PDB file of C-alpha atoms in Angstrom:
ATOM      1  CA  UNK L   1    -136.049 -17.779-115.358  1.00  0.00           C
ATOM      2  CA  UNK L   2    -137.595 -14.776-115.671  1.00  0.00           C
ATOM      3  CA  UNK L   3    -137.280 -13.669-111.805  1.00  0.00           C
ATOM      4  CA  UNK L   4    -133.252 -14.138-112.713  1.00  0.00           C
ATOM      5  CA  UNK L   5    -133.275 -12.651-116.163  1.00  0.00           C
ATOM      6  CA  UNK L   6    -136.363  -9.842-116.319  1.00  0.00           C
ATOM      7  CA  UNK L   7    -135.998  -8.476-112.297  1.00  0.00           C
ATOM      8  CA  UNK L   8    -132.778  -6.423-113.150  1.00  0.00           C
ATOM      9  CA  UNK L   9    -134.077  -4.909-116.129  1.00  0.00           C
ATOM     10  CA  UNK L  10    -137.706  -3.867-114.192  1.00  0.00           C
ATOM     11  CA  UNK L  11    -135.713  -2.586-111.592  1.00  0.00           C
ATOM     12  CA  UNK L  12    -133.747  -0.418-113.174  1.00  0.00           C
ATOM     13  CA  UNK L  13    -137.074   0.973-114.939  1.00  0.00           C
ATOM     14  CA  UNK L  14    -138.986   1.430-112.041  1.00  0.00           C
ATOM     15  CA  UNK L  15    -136.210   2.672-109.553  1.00  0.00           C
ATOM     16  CA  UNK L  16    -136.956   6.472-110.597  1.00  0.00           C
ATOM     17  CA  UNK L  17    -141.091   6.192-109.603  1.00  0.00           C
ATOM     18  CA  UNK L  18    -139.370   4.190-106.386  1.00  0.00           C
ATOM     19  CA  UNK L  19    -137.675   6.717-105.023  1.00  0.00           C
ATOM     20  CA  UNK L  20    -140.496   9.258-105.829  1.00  0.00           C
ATOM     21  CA  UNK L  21    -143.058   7.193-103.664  1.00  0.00           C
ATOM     22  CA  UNK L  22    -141.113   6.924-100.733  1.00  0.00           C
ATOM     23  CA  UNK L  23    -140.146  10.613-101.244  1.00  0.00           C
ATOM     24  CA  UNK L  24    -143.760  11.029-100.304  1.00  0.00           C
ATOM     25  CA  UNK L  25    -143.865   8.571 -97.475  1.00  0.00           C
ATOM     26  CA  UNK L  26    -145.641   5.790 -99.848  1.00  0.00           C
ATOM     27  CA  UNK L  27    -144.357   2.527 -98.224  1.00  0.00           C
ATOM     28  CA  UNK L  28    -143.633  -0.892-100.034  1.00  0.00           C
ATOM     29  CA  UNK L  29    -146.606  -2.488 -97.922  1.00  0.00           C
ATOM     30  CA  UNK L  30    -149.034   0.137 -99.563  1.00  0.00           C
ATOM     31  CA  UNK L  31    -148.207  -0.441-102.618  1.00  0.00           C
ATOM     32  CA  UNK L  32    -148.224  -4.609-102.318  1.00  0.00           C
ATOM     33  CA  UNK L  33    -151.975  -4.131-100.618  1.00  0.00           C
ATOM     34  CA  UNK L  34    -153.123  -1.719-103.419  1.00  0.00           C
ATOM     35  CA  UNK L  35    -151.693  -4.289-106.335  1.00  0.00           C
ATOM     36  CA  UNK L  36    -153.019  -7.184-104.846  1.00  0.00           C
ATOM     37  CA  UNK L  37    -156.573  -5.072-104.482  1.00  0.00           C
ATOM     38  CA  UNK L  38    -156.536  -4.009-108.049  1.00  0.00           C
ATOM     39  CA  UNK L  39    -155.523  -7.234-109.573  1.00  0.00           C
ATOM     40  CA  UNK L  40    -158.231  -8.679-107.560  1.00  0.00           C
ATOM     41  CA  UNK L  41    -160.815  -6.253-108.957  1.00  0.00           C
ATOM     42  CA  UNK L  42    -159.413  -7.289-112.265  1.00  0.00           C
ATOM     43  CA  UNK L  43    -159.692 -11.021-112.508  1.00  0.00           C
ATOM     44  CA  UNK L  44    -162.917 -11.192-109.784  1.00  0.00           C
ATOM     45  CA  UNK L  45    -164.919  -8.665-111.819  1.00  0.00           C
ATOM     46  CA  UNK L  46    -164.052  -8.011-115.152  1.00  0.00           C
ATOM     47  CA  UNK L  47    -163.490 -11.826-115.914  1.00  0.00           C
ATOM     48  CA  UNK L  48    -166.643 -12.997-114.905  1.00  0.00           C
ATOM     49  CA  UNK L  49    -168.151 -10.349-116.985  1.00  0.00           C
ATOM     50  CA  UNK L  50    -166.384 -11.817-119.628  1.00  0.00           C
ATOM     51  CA  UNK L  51    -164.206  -8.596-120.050  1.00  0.00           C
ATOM     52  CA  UNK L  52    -161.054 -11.111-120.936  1.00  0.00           C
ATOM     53  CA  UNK L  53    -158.743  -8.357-122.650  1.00  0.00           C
ATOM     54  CA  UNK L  54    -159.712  -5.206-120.653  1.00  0.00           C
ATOM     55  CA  UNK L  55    -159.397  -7.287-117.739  1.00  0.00           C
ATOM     56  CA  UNK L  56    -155.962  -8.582-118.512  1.00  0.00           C
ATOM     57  CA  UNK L  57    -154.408  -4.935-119.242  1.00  0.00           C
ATOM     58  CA  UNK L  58    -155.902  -3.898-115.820  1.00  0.00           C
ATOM     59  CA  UNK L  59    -154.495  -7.163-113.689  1.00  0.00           C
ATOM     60  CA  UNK L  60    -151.061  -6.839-116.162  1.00  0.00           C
ATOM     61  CA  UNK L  61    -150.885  -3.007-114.870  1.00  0.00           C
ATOM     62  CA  UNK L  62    -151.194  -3.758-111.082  1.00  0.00           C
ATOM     63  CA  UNK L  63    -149.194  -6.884-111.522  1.00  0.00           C
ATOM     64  CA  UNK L  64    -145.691  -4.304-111.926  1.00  0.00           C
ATOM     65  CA  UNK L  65    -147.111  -3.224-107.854  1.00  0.00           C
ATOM     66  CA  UNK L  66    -145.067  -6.728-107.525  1.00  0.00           C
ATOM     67  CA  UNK L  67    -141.867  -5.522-108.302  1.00  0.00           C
ATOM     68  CA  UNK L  68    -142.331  -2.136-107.737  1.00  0.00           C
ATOM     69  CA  UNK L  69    -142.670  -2.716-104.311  1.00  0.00           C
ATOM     70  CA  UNK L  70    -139.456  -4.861-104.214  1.00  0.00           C
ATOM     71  CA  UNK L  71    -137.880  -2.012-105.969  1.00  0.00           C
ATOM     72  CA  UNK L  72    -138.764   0.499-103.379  1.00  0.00           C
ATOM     73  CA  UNK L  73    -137.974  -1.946-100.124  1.00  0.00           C
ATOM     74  CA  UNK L  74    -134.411  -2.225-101.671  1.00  0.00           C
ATOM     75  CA  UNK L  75    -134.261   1.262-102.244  1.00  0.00           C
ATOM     76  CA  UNK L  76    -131.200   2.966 -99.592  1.00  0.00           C
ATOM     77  CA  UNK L  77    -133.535   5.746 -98.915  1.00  0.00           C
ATOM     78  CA  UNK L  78    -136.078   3.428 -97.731  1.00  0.00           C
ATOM     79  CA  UNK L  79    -133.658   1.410 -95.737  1.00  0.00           C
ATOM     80  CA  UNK L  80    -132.651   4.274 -93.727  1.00  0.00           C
ATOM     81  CA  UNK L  81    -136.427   5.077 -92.956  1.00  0.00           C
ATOM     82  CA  UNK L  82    -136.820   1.648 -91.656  1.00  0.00           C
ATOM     83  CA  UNK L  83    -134.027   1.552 -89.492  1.00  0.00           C
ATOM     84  CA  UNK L  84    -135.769   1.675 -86.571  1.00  0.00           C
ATOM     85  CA  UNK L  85    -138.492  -1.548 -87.476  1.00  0.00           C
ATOM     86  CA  UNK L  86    -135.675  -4.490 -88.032  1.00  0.00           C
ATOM     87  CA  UNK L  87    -137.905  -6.725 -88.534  1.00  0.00           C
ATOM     88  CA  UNK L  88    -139.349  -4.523 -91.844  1.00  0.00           C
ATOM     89  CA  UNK L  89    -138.048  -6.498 -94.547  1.00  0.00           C
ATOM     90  CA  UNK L  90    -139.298  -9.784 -93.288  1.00  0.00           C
ATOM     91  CA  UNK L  91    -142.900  -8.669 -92.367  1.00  0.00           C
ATOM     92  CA  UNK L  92    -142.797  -7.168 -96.034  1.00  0.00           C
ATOM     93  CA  UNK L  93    -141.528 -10.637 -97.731  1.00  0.00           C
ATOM     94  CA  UNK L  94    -144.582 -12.247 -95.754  1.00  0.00           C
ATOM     95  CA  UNK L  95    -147.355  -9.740 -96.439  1.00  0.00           C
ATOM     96  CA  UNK L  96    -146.074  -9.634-100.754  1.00  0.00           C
ATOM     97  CA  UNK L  97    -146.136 -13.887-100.371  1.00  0.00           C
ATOM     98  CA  UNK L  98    -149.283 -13.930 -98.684  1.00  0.00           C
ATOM     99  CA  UNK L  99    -151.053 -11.325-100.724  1.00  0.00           C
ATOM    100  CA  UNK L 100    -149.580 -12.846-104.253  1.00  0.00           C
ATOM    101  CA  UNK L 101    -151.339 -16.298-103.271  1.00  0.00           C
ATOM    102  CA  UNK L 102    -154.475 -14.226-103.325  1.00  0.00           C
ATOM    103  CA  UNK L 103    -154.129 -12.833-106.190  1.00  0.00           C
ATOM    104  CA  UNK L 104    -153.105 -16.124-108.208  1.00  0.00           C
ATOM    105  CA  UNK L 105    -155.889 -17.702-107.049  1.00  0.00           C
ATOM    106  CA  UNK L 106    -158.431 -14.619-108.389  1.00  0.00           C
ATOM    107  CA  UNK L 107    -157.070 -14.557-111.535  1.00  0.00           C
ATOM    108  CA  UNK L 108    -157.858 -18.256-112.416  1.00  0.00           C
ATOM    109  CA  UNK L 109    -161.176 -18.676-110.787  1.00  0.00           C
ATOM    110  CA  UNK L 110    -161.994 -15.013-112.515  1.00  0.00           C
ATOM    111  CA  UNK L 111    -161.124 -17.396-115.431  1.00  0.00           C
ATOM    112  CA  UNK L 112    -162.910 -20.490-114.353  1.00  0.00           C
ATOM    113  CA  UNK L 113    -166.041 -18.403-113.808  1.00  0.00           C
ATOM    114  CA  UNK L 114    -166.650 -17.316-116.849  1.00  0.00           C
ATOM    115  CA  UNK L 115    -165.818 -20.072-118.538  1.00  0.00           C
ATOM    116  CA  UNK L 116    -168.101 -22.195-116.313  1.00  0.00           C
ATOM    117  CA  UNK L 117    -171.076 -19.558-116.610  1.00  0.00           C
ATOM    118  CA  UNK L 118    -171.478 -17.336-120.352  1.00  0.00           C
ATOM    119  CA  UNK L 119    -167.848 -18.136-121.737  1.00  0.00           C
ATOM    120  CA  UNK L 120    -169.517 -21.844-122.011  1.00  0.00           C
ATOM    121  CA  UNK L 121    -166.438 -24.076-121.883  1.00  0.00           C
ATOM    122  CA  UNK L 122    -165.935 -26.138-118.844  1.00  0.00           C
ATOM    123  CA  UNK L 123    -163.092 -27.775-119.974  1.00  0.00           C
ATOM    124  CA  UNK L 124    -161.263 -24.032-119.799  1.00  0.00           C
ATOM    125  CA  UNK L 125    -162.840 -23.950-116.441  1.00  0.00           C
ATOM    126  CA  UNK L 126    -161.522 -27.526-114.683  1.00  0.00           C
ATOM    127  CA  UNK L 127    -158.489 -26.613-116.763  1.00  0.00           C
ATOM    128  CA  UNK L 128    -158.030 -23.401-114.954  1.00  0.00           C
ATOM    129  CA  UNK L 129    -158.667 -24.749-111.825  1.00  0.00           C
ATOM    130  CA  UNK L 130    -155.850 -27.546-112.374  1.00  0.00           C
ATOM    131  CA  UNK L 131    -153.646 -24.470-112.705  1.00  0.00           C
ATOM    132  CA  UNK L 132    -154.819 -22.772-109.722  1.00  0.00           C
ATOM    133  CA  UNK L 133    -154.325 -26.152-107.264  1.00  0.00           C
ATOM    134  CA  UNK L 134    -151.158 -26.917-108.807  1.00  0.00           C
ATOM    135  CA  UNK L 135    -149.887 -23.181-108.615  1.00  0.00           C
ATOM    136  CA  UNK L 136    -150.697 -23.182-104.925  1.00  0.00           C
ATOM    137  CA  UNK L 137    -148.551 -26.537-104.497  1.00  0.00           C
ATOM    138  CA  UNK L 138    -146.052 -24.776-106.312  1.00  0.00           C
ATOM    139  CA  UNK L 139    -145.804 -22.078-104.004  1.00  0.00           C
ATOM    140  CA  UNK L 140    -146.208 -24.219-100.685  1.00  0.00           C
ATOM    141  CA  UNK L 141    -143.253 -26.499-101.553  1.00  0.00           C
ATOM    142  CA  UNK L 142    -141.259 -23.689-101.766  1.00  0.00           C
ATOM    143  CA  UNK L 143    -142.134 -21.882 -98.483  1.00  0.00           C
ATOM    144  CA  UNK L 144    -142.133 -25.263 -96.369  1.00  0.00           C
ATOM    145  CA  UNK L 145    -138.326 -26.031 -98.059  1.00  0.00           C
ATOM    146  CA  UNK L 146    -137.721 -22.349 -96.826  1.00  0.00           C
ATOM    147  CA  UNK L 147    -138.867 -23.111 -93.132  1.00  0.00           C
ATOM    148  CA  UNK L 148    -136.323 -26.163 -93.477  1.00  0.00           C
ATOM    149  CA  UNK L 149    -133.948 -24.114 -94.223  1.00  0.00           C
ATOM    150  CA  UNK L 150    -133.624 -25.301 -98.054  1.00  0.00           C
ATOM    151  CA  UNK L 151    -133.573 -23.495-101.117  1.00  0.00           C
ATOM    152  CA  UNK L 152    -136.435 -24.628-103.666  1.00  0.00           C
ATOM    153  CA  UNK L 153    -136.285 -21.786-106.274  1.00  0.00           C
ATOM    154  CA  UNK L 154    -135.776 -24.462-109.269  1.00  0.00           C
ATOM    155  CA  UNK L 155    -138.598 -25.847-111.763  1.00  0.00           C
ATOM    156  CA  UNK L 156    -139.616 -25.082-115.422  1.00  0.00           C
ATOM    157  CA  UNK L 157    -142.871 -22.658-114.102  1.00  0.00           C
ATOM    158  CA  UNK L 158    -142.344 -20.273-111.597  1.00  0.00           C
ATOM    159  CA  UNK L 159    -145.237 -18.112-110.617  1.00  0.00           C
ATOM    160  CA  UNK L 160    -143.782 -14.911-113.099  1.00  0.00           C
ATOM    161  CA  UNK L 161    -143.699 -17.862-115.849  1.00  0.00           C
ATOM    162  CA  UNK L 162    -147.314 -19.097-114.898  1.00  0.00           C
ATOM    163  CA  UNK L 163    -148.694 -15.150-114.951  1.00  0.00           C
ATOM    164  CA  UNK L 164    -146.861 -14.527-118.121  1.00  0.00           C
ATOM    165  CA  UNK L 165    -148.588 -17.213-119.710  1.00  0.00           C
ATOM    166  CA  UNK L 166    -152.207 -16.696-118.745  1.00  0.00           C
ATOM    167  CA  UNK L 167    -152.557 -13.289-118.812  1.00  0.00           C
ATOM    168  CA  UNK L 168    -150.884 -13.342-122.797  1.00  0.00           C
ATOM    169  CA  UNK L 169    -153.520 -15.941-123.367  1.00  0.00           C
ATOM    170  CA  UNK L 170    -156.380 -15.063-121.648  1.00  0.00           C
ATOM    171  CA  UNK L 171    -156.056 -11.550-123.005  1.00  0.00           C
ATOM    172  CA  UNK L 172    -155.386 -12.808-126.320  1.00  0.00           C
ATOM    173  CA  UNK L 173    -158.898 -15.157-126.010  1.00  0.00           C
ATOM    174  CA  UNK L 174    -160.373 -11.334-125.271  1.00  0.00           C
ATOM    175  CA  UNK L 175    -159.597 -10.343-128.831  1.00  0.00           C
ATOM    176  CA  UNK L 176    -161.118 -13.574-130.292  1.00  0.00           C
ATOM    177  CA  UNK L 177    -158.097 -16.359-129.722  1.00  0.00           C
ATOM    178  CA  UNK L 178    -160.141 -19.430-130.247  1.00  0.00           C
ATOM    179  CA  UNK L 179    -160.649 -21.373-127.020  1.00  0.00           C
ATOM    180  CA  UNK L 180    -158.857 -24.878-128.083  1.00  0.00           C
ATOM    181  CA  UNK L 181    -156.093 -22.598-127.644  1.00  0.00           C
ATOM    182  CA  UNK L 182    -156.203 -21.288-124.582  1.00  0.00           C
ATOM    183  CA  UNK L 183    -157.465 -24.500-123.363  1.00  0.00           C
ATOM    184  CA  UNK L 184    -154.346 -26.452-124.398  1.00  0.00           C
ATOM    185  CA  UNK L 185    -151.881 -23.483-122.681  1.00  0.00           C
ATOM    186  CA  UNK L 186    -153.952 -24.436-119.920  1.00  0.00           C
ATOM    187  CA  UNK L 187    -153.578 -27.938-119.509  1.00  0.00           C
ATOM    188  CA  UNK L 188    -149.746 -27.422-120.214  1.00  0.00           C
ATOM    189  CA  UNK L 189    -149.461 -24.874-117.324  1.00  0.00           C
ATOM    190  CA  UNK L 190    -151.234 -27.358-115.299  1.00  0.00           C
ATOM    191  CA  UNK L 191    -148.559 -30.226-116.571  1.00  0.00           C
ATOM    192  CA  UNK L 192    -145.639 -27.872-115.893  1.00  0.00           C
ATOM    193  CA  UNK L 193    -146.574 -27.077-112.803  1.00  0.00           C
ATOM    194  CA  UNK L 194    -146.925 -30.416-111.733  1.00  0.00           C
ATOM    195  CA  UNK L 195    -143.624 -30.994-112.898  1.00  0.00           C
ATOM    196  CA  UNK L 196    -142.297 -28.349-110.995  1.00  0.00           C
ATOM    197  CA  UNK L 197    -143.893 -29.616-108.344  1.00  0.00           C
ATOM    198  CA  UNK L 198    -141.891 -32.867-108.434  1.00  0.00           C
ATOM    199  CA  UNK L 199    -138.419 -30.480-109.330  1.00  0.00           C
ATOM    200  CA  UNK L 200    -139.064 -28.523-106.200  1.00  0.00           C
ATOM    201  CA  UNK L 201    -139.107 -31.852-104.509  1.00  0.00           C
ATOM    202  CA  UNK L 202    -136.308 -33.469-105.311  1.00  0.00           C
ATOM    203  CA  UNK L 203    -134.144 -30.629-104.860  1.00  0.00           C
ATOM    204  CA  UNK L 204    -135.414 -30.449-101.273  1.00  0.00           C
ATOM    205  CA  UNK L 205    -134.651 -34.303-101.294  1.00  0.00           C
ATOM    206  CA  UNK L 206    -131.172 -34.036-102.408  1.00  0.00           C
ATOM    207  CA  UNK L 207    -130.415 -31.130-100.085  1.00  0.00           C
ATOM    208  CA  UNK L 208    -131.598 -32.804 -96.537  1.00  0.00           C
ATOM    209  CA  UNK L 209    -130.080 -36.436 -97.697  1.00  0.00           C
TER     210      UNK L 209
END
């Protein structure tokens, strides 16, 4: 939902620092590597130091890398730049997939750390971790439809829905959100990912019947 509904209206705000990045021969790849680096840095150190809000404003700031990058691989100037690599724009789709499953999977078990260790809760922990396997099943049953040639961009918790979600709430546990809270966001993430899960399936179903 949000990919369909939020993407034009980031676009449009970013396009301006786009085209001033590749002005200066920044590339869409550099800025996907840097994003994923700093959101890393985010969840994998500030987290476990229990730095929930501070941590979230840093991994929510490198997050916009994510479309900023798309922004700028769209961008005509860039297009023209890359004329001569044709196969650009699909080693950049692969690198921004590849690198996003990295940084999904630091921001939960930054989560599930310090929730297992000082944050003392290892409900929030397994709960986090459910969200982190399920996301990642999310993800793969989309890219294997994709090598069938199917379309599997359906389901009620796409990964912009999932970060949405847990960064609000995990920052929000920063500034003293109790933890039942967060816990049951949590467990519903997990739940509607696992419904998604079973949406993504079926639509590959009904597509190769």
């Amino acid at each position: 939902m949000l990919n369909t509904y939020a993407r034009g209206l980031f676009t449009r705000i970013f396009t301006p620092l786009a085209r001033w990045l590749v002005a200066r021969s920044v590339t869409p790849d550099m800025v996907t590597i840097v994003g994923t680096i700093g959101v890393m840095v985010g969840a994998l150190v500030l987290y476990p130091l229990g730095h929930l809000f501070i941590g979230t404003l840093v991994i929510a700031a490198f997050v916009f890398a994510d479309l900023l990058d798309g922004t700028m691989a769209r961008l005509p100037e860039w297009k023209a730049r890359s004329a001569g690599r044709p196969d650009a724009g699909r080693w950049g789709s692969f690198l921004d997939s590849s690198l996003d499953r990295l940084a999904d999977g630091a921001i939960f078990s930054g989560v599930a750390i310090w929730y297992f260790t000082a944050g003392d809760s290892t409900a929030i922990g397994i709960a986090s971790l459910a969200c982190m396997f399920l996301g990642s099943v999310v993800s793969y049953v989309r890219a294997k439809a994709e090598s069938l040639g199917c379309n599997a961009e359906v389901g009620i918790a796409e990964r912009a829905e999932r970060l949405v979600v847990t960064l609000t709430f995990v920052g929000l546990s920063g500034l003293g959100l109790p933890g039942f809270v967060l816990l049951g966001v949590l467990i519903l993430l997990a739940a509607a990912s696992a419904v998604t899960v079973g949406q993504r399936m079926m639509h590959v179903r009904a597509q190769l019947a």
